[in-house]
mmCIF file with all atom_site columns, C-alpha atoms in Angstrom:
data_model
loop_
_atom_site.group_PDB
_atom_site.id
_atom_site.type_symbol
_atom_site.label_atom_id
_atom_site.label_alt_id
_atom_site.label_comp_id
_atom_site.label_asym_id
_atom_site.label_entity_id
_atom_site.label_seq_id
_atom_site.pdbx_PDB_ins_code
_atom_site.Cartn_x
_atom_site.Cartn_y
_atom_site.Cartn_z
_atom_site.occupancy
_atom_site.B_iso_or_equiv
_atom_site.pdbx_formal_charge
_atom_site.auth_seq_id
_atom_site.auth_comp_id
_atom_site.auth_asym_id
_atom_site.auth_atom_id
_atom_site.pdbx_PDB_model_num
ATOM 1   C CA . MET A 1 1   ? 0.000   0.000  0.000   1.00 59.00 ? 1   MET A CA 1
ATOM 2   C CA . THR A 1 2   ? 2.853   2.344  0.885   1.00 64.00 ? 2   THR A CA 1
ATOM 3   C CA . ASN A 1 3   ? 4.466   1.684  -2.482  1.00 64.00 ? 3   ASN A CA 1
ATOM 4   C CA . VAL A 1 4   ? 1.215   2.472  -4.292  1.00 57.00 ? 4   VAL A CA 1
ATOM 5   C CA . LEU A 1 5   ? 0.800   5.762  -2.442  1.00 57.00 ? 5   LEU A CA 1
ATOM 6   C CA . ALA A 1 6   ? 4.392   6.684  -3.131  1.00 59.00 ? 6   ALA A CA 1
ATOM 7   C CA . TRP A 1 7   ? 3.892   5.952  -6.843  1.00 57.00 ? 7   TRP A CA 1
ATOM 8   C CA . VAL A 1 8   ? 0.685   7.996  -6.967  1.00 53.00 ? 8   VAL A CA 1
ATOM 9   C CA . SER A 1 9   ? 2.282   10.954 -5.193  1.00 57.00 ? 9   SER A CA 1
ATOM 10  C CA . GLY A 1 10  ? 5.221   10.881 -7.584  1.00 62.00 ? 10  GLY A CA 1
ATOM 11  C CA . SER A 1 11  ? 3.384   10.118 -10.799 1.00 62.00 ? 11  SER A CA 1
ATOM 12  C CA . GLY A 1 12  ? 3.062   13.058 -13.168 1.00 64.00 ? 12  GLY A CA 1
ATOM 13  C CA . VAL A 1 13  ? 0.271   11.255 -15.048 1.00 63.00 ? 13  VAL A CA 1
ATOM 14  C CA . VAL A 1 14  ? -1.869  10.782 -11.944 1.00 59.00 ? 14  VAL A CA 1
ATOM 15  C CA . GLN A 1 15  ? -1.249  14.353 -10.827 1.00 60.00 ? 15  GLN A CA 1
ATOM 16  C CA . GLY A 1 16  ? -2.170  15.583 -14.295 1.00 63.00 ? 16  GLY A CA 1
ATOM 17  C CA . ILE A 1 17  ? -5.440  13.632 -14.196 1.00 67.00 ? 17  ILE A CA 1
ATOM 18  C CA . ILE A 1 18  ? -6.289  15.051 -10.768 1.00 63.00 ? 18  ILE A CA 1
ATOM 19  C CA . ILE A 1 19  ? -5.474  18.620 -11.810 1.00 64.00 ? 19  ILE A CA 1
ATOM 20  C CA . GLY A 1 20  ? -7.323  18.222 -15.107 1.00 63.00 ? 20  GLY A CA 1
ATOM 21  C CA . GLY A 1 21  ? -10.391 16.799 -13.376 1.00 60.00 ? 21  GLY A CA 1
ATOM 22  C CA . THR A 1 22  ? -10.394 19.624 -10.838 1.00 68.00 ? 22  THR A CA 1
ATOM 23  C CA . LEU A 1 23  ? -10.088 22.286 -13.526 1.00 54.00 ? 23  LEU A CA 1
ATOM 24  C CA . ALA A 1 24  ? -12.846 20.652 -15.575 1.00 51.00 ? 24  ALA A CA 1
ATOM 25  C CA . PHE A 1 25  ? -15.157 20.617 -12.551 1.00 53.00 ? 25  PHE A CA 1
ATOM 26  C CA . LEU A 1 26  ? -14.447 24.272 -11.719 1.00 55.00 ? 26  LEU A CA 1
ATOM 27  C CA . SER A 1 27  ? -14.919 25.271 -15.360 1.00 54.00 ? 27  SER A CA 1
ATOM 28  C CA . ALA A 1 28  ? -18.268 23.459 -15.477 1.00 48.00 ? 28  ALA A CA 1
ATOM 29  C CA . VAL A 1 29  ? -19.436 25.287 -12.338 1.00 50.00 ? 29  VAL A CA 1
ATOM 30  C CA . VAL A 1 30  ? -18.453 28.665 -13.815 1.00 55.00 ? 30  VAL A CA 1
ATOM 31  C CA . ILE A 1 31  ? -20.225 27.879 -17.100 1.00 52.00 ? 31  ILE A CA 1
ATOM 32  C CA . MET A 1 32  ? -23.391 26.706 -15.301 1.00 49.00 ? 32  MET A CA 1
ATOM 33  C CA . ASN A 1 33  ? -23.399 29.872 -13.191 1.00 52.00 ? 33  ASN A CA 1
ATOM 34  C CA . VAL A 1 34  ? -23.081 32.063 -16.292 1.00 53.00 ? 34  VAL A CA 1
ATOM 35  C CA . VAL A 1 35  ? -25.857 30.185 -18.108 1.00 46.00 ? 35  VAL A CA 1
ATOM 36  C CA . GLY A 1 36  ? -28.031 30.318 -14.976 1.00 47.00 ? 36  GLY A CA 1
ATOM 37  C CA . ARG A 1 37  ? -27.606 34.105 -14.722 1.00 56.00 ? 37  ARG A CA 1
ATOM 38  C CA . THR A 1 38  ? -28.609 34.597 -18.361 1.00 58.00 ? 38  THR A CA 1
ATOM 39  C CA . LEU A 1 39  ? -31.785 32.543 -17.782 1.00 60.00 ? 39  LEU A CA 1
ATOM 40  C CA . THR A 1 40  ? -32.720 34.245 -14.508 1.00 71.00 ? 40  THR A CA 1
ATOM 41  C CA . THR A 1 41  ? -35.296 37.020 -14.295 1.00 80.00 ? 41  THR A CA 1
ATOM 42  C CA . THR A 1 42  ? -35.256 39.133 -11.117 1.00 87.00 ? 42  THR A CA 1
ATOM 43  C CA . VAL A 1 43  ? -38.093 41.485 -10.136 1.00 91.00 ? 43  VAL A CA 1
ATOM 44  C CA . ASN A 1 44  ? -38.450 43.117 -6.698  1.00 94.00 ? 44  ASN A CA 1
ATOM 45  C CA . GLY A 1 45  ? -35.540 41.001 -5.467  1.00 94.00 ? 45  GLY A CA 1
ATOM 46  C CA . TRP A 1 46  ? -37.231 37.719 -6.441  1.00 96.00 ? 46  TRP A CA 1
ATOM 47  C CA . SER A 1 47  ? -35.475 35.552 -9.018  1.00 90.00 ? 47  SER A CA 1
ATOM 48  C CA . SER A 1 48  ? -37.013 32.890 -11.226 1.00 85.00 ? 48  SER A CA 1
ATOM 49  C CA . ILE A 1 49  ? -35.964 30.717 -14.151 1.00 79.00 ? 49  ILE A CA 1
ATOM 50  C CA . ARG A 1 50  ? -38.914 30.098 -16.426 1.00 76.00 ? 50  ARG A CA 1
ATOM 51  C CA . GLN A 1 51  ? -37.169 27.784 -18.908 1.00 69.00 ? 51  GLN A CA 1
ATOM 52  C CA . CYS A 1 52  ? -36.345 24.944 -16.513 1.00 69.00 ? 52  CYS A CA 1
ATOM 53  C CA . GLY A 1 53  ? -37.910 21.589 -17.278 1.00 64.00 ? 53  GLY A CA 1
ATOM 54  C CA . GLN A 1 54  ? -38.676 22.355 -20.921 1.00 64.00 ? 54  GLN A CA 1
ATOM 55  C CA . PRO A 1 55  ? -38.107 19.313 -23.184 1.00 68.00 ? 55  PRO A CA 1
ATOM 56  C CA . GLY A 1 56  ? -36.206 21.305 -25.814 1.00 66.00 ? 56  GLY A CA 1
ATOM 57  C CA . ASN A 1 57  ? -33.528 22.574 -23.434 1.00 63.00 ? 57  ASN A CA 1
ATOM 58  C CA . GLY A 1 58  ? -29.924 21.902 -24.334 1.00 57.00 ? 58  GLY A CA 1
ATOM 59  C CA . ILE A 1 59  ? -27.453 20.226 -22.004 1.00 64.00 ? 59  ILE A CA 1
ATOM 60  C CA . LEU A 1 60  ? -26.091 23.511 -20.601 1.00 62.00 ? 60  LEU A CA 1
ATOM 61  C CA . VAL A 1 61  ? -29.554 24.827 -19.759 1.00 60.00 ? 61  VAL A CA 1
ATOM 62  C CA . ARG A 1 62  ? -30.504 21.501 -18.151 1.00 61.00 ? 62  ARG A CA 1
ATOM 63  C CA . ALA A 1 63  ? -27.284 21.497 -16.133 1.00 66.00 ? 63  ALA A CA 1
ATOM 64  C CA . ALA A 1 64  ? -27.769 25.106 -15.009 1.00 61.00 ? 64  ALA A CA 1
ATOM 65  C CA . CYS A 1 65  ? -31.360 24.370 -13.970 1.00 64.00 ? 65  CYS A CA 1
ATOM 66  C CA . ALA A 1 66  ? -30.311 21.239 -12.085 1.00 61.00 ? 66  ALA A CA 1
ATOM 67  C CA . LYS A 1 67  ? -27.696 23.249 -10.186 1.00 58.00 ? 67  LYS A CA 1
ATOM 68  C CA . ALA A 1 68  ? -30.101 26.094 -9.347  1.00 57.00 ? 68  ALA A CA 1
ATOM 69  C CA . LEU A 1 69  ? -33.293 24.095 -8.689  1.00 59.00 ? 69  LEU A CA 1
ATOM 70  C CA . PRO A 1 70  ? -32.802 20.323 -8.480  1.00 58.00 ? 70  PRO A CA 1
ATOM 71  C CA . ALA A 1 71  ? -35.867 18.261 -9.473  1.00 56.00 ? 71  ALA A CA 1
ATOM 72  C CA . VAL A 1 72  ? -37.732 21.365 -10.633 1.00 64.00 ? 72  VAL A CA 1
ATOM 73  C CA . ASN A 1 73  ? -41.065 21.127 -12.431 1.00 72.00 ? 73  ASN A CA 1
ATOM 74  C CA . VAL A 1 74  ? -41.812 22.970 -15.645 1.00 80.00 ? 74  VAL A CA 1
ATOM 75  C CA . PHE A 1 75  ? -42.928 26.546 -14.941 1.00 82.00 ? 75  PHE A CA 1
ATOM 76  C CA . GLU A 1 76  ? -46.480 25.759 -16.071 1.00 87.00 ? 76  GLU A CA 1
ATOM 77  C CA . GLU A 1 77  ? -46.690 23.118 -13.325 1.00 90.00 ? 77  GLU A CA 1
ATOM 78  C CA . ALA A 1 78  ? -45.002 25.060 -10.544 1.00 90.00 ? 78  ALA A CA 1
ATOM 79  C CA . ALA A 1 79  ? -43.551 28.571 -10.517 1.00 92.00 ? 79  ALA A CA 1
ATOM 80  C CA . TYR A 1 80  ? -40.567 29.109 -8.219  1.00 90.00 ? 80  TYR A CA 1
ATOM 81  C CA . TRP A 1 81  ? -39.104 32.377 -6.967  1.00 93.00 ? 81  TRP A CA 1
ATOM 82  C CA . THR A 1 82  ? -36.140 32.783 -4.615  1.00 92.00 ? 82  THR A CA 1
ATOM 83  C CA . SER A 1 83  ? -34.889 35.826 -2.735  1.00 96.00 ? 83  SER A CA 1
ATOM 84  C CA . THR A 1 84  ? -31.830 36.485 -0.588  1.00 96.00 ? 84  THR A CA 1
ATOM 85  C CA . THR A 1 85  ? -32.118 40.286 -0.348  1.00 96.00 ? 85  THR A CA 1
ATOM 86  C CA . ASP A 1 86  ? -34.550 42.867 0.992   1.00 96.00 ? 86  ASP A CA 1
ATOM 87  C CA . ALA A 1 87  ? -36.021 45.862 -0.857  1.00 95.00 ? 87  ALA A CA 1
ATOM 88  C CA . SER A 1 88  ? -32.800 47.856 -0.394  1.00 94.00 ? 88  SER A CA 1
ATOM 89  C CA . GLY A 1 89  ? -30.645 45.060 -1.782  1.00 94.00 ? 89  GLY A CA 1
ATOM 90  C CA . GLN A 1 90  ? -29.226 44.046 1.608   1.00 96.00 ? 90  GLN A CA 1
ATOM 91  C CA . ARG A 1 91  ? -28.743 40.392 2.491   1.00 96.00 ? 91  ARG A CA 1
ATOM 92  C CA . LEU A 1 92  ? -31.619 38.770 4.403   1.00 97.00 ? 92  LEU A CA 1
ATOM 93  C CA . THR A 1 93  ? -30.416 37.950 7.903   1.00 96.00 ? 93  THR A CA 1
ATOM 94  C CA . SER A 1 94  ? -31.965 36.822 11.173  1.00 94.00 ? 94  SER A CA 1
ATOM 95  C CA . SER A 1 95  ? -30.636 39.935 12.907  1.00 94.00 ? 95  SER A CA 1
ATOM 96  C CA . HIS A 1 96  ? -33.423 41.918 11.220  1.00 96.00 ? 96  HIS A CA 1
ATOM 97  C CA . ASP A 1 97  ? -37.212 41.610 10.930  1.00 96.00 ? 97  ASP A CA 1
ATOM 98  C CA . TYR A 1 98  ? -39.019 41.756 7.591   1.00 97.00 ? 98  TYR A CA 1
ATOM 99  C CA . VAL A 1 99  ? -42.515 41.899 6.169   1.00 97.00 ? 99  VAL A CA 1
ATOM 100 C CA . LEU A 1 100 ? -43.806 40.514 2.888   1.00 97.00 ? 100 LEU A CA 1
ATOM 101 C CA . HIS A 1 101 ? -46.885 42.619 2.168   1.00 97.00 ? 101 HIS A CA 1
ATOM 102 C CA . PHE A 1 102 ? -49.514 41.248 -0.211  1.00 97.00 ? 102 PHE A CA 1
ATOM 103 C CA . PRO A 1 103 ? -52.150 43.819 -1.229  1.00 97.00 ? 103 PRO A CA 1
ATOM 104 C CA . ALA A 1 104 ? -55.741 42.574 -1.166  1.00 96.00 ? 104 ALA A CA 1
ATOM 105 C CA . GLY A 1 105 ? -56.275 39.893 -3.796  1.00 94.00 ? 105 GLY A CA 1
ATOM 106 C CA . GLN A 1 106 ? -52.585 39.798 -4.732  1.00 95.00 ? 106 GLN A CA 1
ATOM 107 C CA . PHE A 1 107 ? -51.469 36.408 -3.473  1.00 97.00 ? 107 PHE A CA 1
ATOM 108 C CA . PRO A 1 108 ? -49.794 34.389 -6.250  1.00 97.00 ? 108 PRO A CA 1
ATOM 109 C CA . PRO A 1 109 ? -52.652 33.350 -8.577  1.00 97.00 ? 109 PRO A CA 1
ATOM 110 C CA . ASN A 1 110 ? -52.887 29.586 -8.921  1.00 96.00 ? 110 ASN A CA 1
ATOM 111 C CA . ASP A 1 111 ? -55.189 26.641 -9.497  1.00 96.00 ? 111 ASP A CA 1
ATOM 112 C CA . ALA A 1 112 ? -53.709 24.562 -6.645  1.00 97.00 ? 112 ALA A CA 1
ATOM 113 C CA . PHE A 1 113 ? -51.880 26.340 -3.803  1.00 97.00 ? 113 PHE A CA 1
ATOM 114 C CA . TRP A 1 114 ? -48.912 28.554 -2.980  1.00 97.00 ? 114 TRP A CA 1
ATOM 115 C CA . THR A 1 115 ? -46.349 28.248 -0.212  1.00 97.00 ? 115 THR A CA 1
ATOM 116 C CA . LEU A 1 116 ? -43.478 30.323 1.230   1.00 97.00 ? 116 LEU A CA 1
ATOM 117 C CA . THR A 1 117 ? -40.488 28.809 3.037   1.00 96.00 ? 117 THR A CA 1
ATOM 118 C CA . ALA A 1 118 ? -37.352 30.190 4.684   1.00 95.00 ? 118 ALA A CA 1
ATOM 119 C CA . THR A 1 119 ? -34.192 28.089 4.470   1.00 93.00 ? 119 THR A CA 1
ATOM 120 C CA . ASP A 1 120 ? -30.498 28.406 5.167   1.00 91.00 ? 120 ASP A CA 1
ATOM 121 C CA . MET A 1 121 ? -28.334 29.560 2.265   1.00 89.00 ? 121 MET A CA 1
ATOM 122 C CA . VAL A 1 122 ? -27.806 26.010 1.051   1.00 86.00 ? 122 VAL A CA 1
ATOM 123 C CA . GLY A 1 123 ? -31.559 25.476 0.838   1.00 85.00 ? 123 GLY A CA 1
ATOM 124 C CA . TYR A 1 124 ? -32.149 23.302 3.892   1.00 85.00 ? 124 TYR A CA 1
ATOM 125 C CA . MET A 1 125 ? -35.097 23.949 6.170   1.00 86.00 ? 125 MET A CA 1
ATOM 126 C CA . VAL A 1 126 ? -34.169 24.573 9.797   1.00 87.00 ? 126 VAL A CA 1
ATOM 127 C CA . ASN A 1 127 ? -36.239 23.508 12.797  1.00 87.00 ? 127 ASN A CA 1
ATOM 128 C CA . ASN A 1 128 ? -37.654 26.296 14.941  1.00 87.00 ? 128 ASN A CA 1
ATOM 129 C CA . PRO A 1 129 ? -39.521 26.513 18.274  1.00 83.00 ? 129 PRO A CA 1
ATOM 130 C CA . ALA A 1 130 ? -42.832 27.186 16.507  1.00 85.00 ? 130 ALA A CA 1
ATOM 131 C CA . ASN A 1 131 ? -42.416 24.000 14.447  1.00 87.00 ? 131 ASN A CA 1
ATOM 132 C CA . ARG A 1 132 ? -43.495 26.009 11.391  1.00 91.00 ? 132 ARG A CA 1
ATOM 133 C CA . LEU A 1 133 ? -41.474 25.440 8.226   1.00 91.00 ? 133 LEU A CA 1
ATOM 134 C CA . GLY A 1 134 ? -43.775 27.148 5.748   1.00 94.00 ? 134 GLY A CA 1
ATOM 135 C CA . ILE A 1 135 ? -46.772 29.386 5.312   1.00 95.00 ? 135 ILE A CA 1
ATOM 136 C CA . GLY A 1 136 ? -49.181 29.726 2.434   1.00 95.00 ? 136 GLY A CA 1
ATOM 137 C CA . SER A 1 137 ? -52.656 29.481 0.994   1.00 95.00 ? 137 SER A CA 1
ATOM 138 C CA . ARG A 1 138 ? -53.519 26.590 3.308   1.00 93.00 ? 138 ARG A CA 1
ATOM 139 C CA . SER A 1 139 ? -52.577 28.648 6.384   1.00 94.00 ? 139 SER A CA 1
ATOM 140 C CA . THR A 1 140 ? -55.105 30.681 8.354   1.00 94.00 ? 140 THR A CA 1
ATOM 141 C CA . LEU A 1 141 ? -53.713 34.167 7.815   1.00 96.00 ? 141 LEU A CA 1
ATOM 142 C CA . ALA A 1 142 ? -54.941 37.355 9.468   1.00 95.00 ? 142 ALA A CA 1
ATOM 143 C CA . LYS A 1 143 ? -55.800 40.254 7.182   1.00 95.00 ? 143 LYS A CA 1
ATOM 144 C CA . ASN A 1 144 ? -55.303 43.967 7.657   1.00 95.00 ? 144 ASN A CA 1
ATOM 145 C CA . PRO A 1 145 ? -58.395 46.252 7.672   1.00 95.00 ? 145 PRO A CA 1
ATOM 146 C CA . ASP A 1 146 ? -57.884 47.014 3.960   1.00 96.00 ? 146 ASP A CA 1
ATOM 147 C CA . GLY A 1 147 ? -57.844 43.299 3.069   1.00 96.00 ? 147 GLY A CA 1
ATOM 148 C CA . SER A 1 148 ? -54.090 43.114 2.584   1.00 97.00 ? 148 SER A CA 1
ATOM 149 C CA . THR A 1 149 ? -51.923 40.538 4.353   1.00 97.00 ? 149 THR A CA 1
ATOM 150 C CA . ASP A 1 150 ? -48.533 40.942 6.035   1.00 97.00 ? 150 ASP A CA 1
ATOM 151 C CA . ILE A 1 151 ? -46.321 37.894 6.449   1.00 97.00 ? 151 ILE A CA 1
ATOM 152 C CA . HIS A 1 152 ? -43.800 38.457 9.229   1.00 97.00 ? 152 HIS A CA 1
ATOM 153 C CA . LEU A 1 153 ? -40.326 37.073 8.519   1.00 97.00 ? 153 LEU A CA 1
ATOM 154 C CA . GLN A 1 154 ? -38.282 37.104 11.710  1.00 95.00 ? 154 GLN A CA 1
ATOM 155 C CA . SER A 1 155 ? -36.560 34.887 14.232  1.00 92.00 ? 155 SER A CA 1
ATOM 156 C CA . LYS A 1 156 ? -38.948 35.683 17.116  1.00 92.00 ? 156 LYS A CA 1
ATOM 157 C CA . ALA A 1 157 ? -42.745 35.765 17.163  1.00 91.00 ? 157 ALA A CA 1
ATOM 158 C CA . PRO A 1 158 ? -44.259 39.180 16.326  1.00 91.00 ? 158 PRO A CA 1
ATOM 159 C CA . ASP A 1 159 ? -46.296 41.134 18.873  1.00 86.00 ? 159 ASP A CA 1
ATOM 160 C CA . ARG A 1 160 ? -49.477 40.625 16.831  1.00 85.00 ? 160 ARG A CA 1
ATOM 161 C CA . HIS A 1 161 ? -50.738 38.288 14.122  1.00 88.00 ? 161 HIS A CA 1
ATOM 162 C CA . ALA A 1 162 ? -48.488 35.406 15.163  1.00 91.00 ? 162 ALA A CA 1
ATOM 163 C CA . GLU A 1 163 ? -50.450 33.246 12.717  1.00 94.00 ? 163 GLU A CA 1
ATOM 164 C CA . ASN A 1 164 ? -48.760 35.267 9.942   1.00 96.00 ? 164 ASN A CA 1
ATOM 165 C CA . TRP A 1 165 ? -45.273 34.538 11.288  1.00 96.00 ? 165 TRP A CA 1
ATOM 166 C CA . LEU A 1 166 ? -42.722 32.542 9.291   1.00 96.00 ? 166 LEU A CA 1
ATOM 167 C CA . PRO A 1 167 ? -39.706 31.899 11.558  1.00 95.00 ? 167 PRO A CA 1
ATOM 168 C CA . THR A 1 168 ? -36.357 32.589 9.897   1.00 95.00 ? 168 THR A CA 1
ATOM 169 C CA . PRO A 1 169 ? -33.155 30.576 10.456  1.00 93.00 ? 169 PRO A CA 1
ATOM 170 C CA . SER A 1 170 ? -30.196 32.105 12.270  1.00 93.00 ? 170 SER A CA 1
ATOM 171 C CA . GLY A 1 171 ? -27.670 33.912 10.111  1.00 94.00 ? 171 GLY A CA 1
ATOM 172 C CA . ASN A 1 172 ? -28.253 34.658 6.446   1.00 96.00 ? 172 ASN A CA 1
ATOM 173 C CA . PHE A 1 173 ? -31.265 32.957 4.927   1.00 96.00 ? 173 PHE A CA 1
ATOM 174 C CA . LYS A 1 174 ? -33.099 32.430 1.662   1.00 95.00 ? 174 LYS A CA 1
ATOM 175 C CA . LEU A 1 175 ? -36.797 32.629 0.833   1.00 97.00 ? 175 LEU A CA 1
ATOM 176 C CA . MET A 1 176 ? -38.531 30.408 -1.694  1.00 95.00 ? 176 MET A CA 1
ATOM 177 C CA . LEU A 1 177 ? -42.043 31.087 -2.943  1.00 96.00 ? 177 LEU A CA 1
ATOM 178 C CA . ARG A 1 178 ? -43.836 28.442 -4.991  1.00 95.00 ? 178 ARG A CA 1
ATOM 179 C CA . ALA A 1 179 ? -47.149 28.577 -6.833  1.00 96.00 ? 179 ALA A CA 1
ATOM 180 C CA . TYR A 1 180 ? -48.502 25.246 -8.060  1.00 95.00 ? 180 TYR A CA 1
ATOM 181 C CA . LEU A 1 181 ? -50.532 25.277 -11.272 1.00 96.00 ? 181 LEU A CA 1
ATOM 182 C CA . PRO A 1 182 ? -49.757 28.992 -11.607 1.00 95.00 ? 182 PRO A CA 1
ATOM 183 C CA . GLY A 1 183 ? -52.416 31.294 -13.005 1.00 96.00 ? 183 GLY A CA 1
ATOM 184 C CA . ALA A 1 184 ? -52.322 33.238 -16.265 1.00 96.00 ? 184 ALA A CA 1
ATOM 185 C CA . ALA A 1 185 ? -50.843 36.376 -14.677 1.00 96.00 ? 185 ALA A CA 1
ATOM 186 C CA . ILE A 1 186 ? -47.821 34.363 -13.537 1.00 95.00 ? 186 ILE A CA 1
ATOM 187 C CA . LEU A 1 187 ? -47.406 32.577 -16.850 1.00 93.00 ? 187 LEU A CA 1
ATOM 188 C CA . ASP A 1 188 ? -47.530 35.770 -18.915 1.00 92.00 ? 188 ASP A CA 1
ATOM 189 C CA . GLY A 1 189 ? -45.165 37.563 -16.500 1.00 91.00 ? 189 GLY A CA 1
ATOM 190 C CA . SER A 1 190 ? -47.566 40.295 -15.411 1.00 94.00 ? 190 SER A CA 1
ATOM 191 C CA . TYR A 1 191 ? -47.723 39.117 -11.786 1.00 96.00 ? 191 TYR A CA 1
ATOM 192 C CA . GLN A 1 192 ? -44.921 40.413 -9.566  1.00 95.00 ? 192 GLN A CA 1
ATOM 193 C CA . VAL A 1 193 ? -44.077 39.125 -6.111  1.00 97.00 ? 193 VAL A CA 1
ATOM 194 C CA . PRO A 1 194 ? -43.868 42.067 -3.651  1.00 97.00 ? 194 PRO A CA 1
ATOM 195 C CA . HIS A 1 195 ? -40.450 43.032 -2.341  1.00 96.00 ? 195 HIS A CA 1
ATOM 196 C CA . VAL A 1 196 ? -39.366 41.997 1.159   1.00 97.00 ? 196 VAL A CA 1
ATOM 197 C CA . ALA A 1 197 ? -39.360 45.081 3.391   1.00 97.00 ? 197 ALA A CA 1
ATOM 198 C CA . ARG A 1 198 ? -37.117 45.384 6.420   1.00 97.00 ? 198 ARG A CA 1
ATOM 199 C CA . THR A 1 199 ? -39.011 46.595 9.475   1.00 93.00 ? 199 THR A CA 1
ATOM 200 C CA . GLN A 1 200 ? -36.275 46.439 12.129  1.00 81.00 ? 200 GLN A CA 1
#
């Protein structure tokens, strides 16, 4: 075994293969990131890739989509938006409180349901004392007097409307909004997800 390791460590061929493989991997990541950015549309801090899952996509588009949103449905089946910044462009972090304000009748239009989750930056959900990992159309949400709805995004429960609270993980975090069987306004691009406003 020692002889094998010594040969590997001294072999220019093996070292060349390792270096070549590493460079190929890093090059592929850079290319997928570039392709992903060209496909991404960002409005009000929310990013989406509408082309993912389409049967005519080339290998680079499929790879970029798989890196950004593994196991994603076609946009007509499920629309996905992600956000890591607030309305001022600052990183979302648990050291601040935020509100996602939906005017009356302006929840994501759909023929199934919508849901909002907060994850760590990798995309993993994090347990919280409220045992609440998501909030959406199946939640009982309190409305404001004008019919609008505020979803509170913060690490601790708000003083009022705790039913509208989505606990956020510690540190920087990411939001993902999904609408299943999205409505026409989503499909034609006229619907816009409201920006995330920092309140504290």
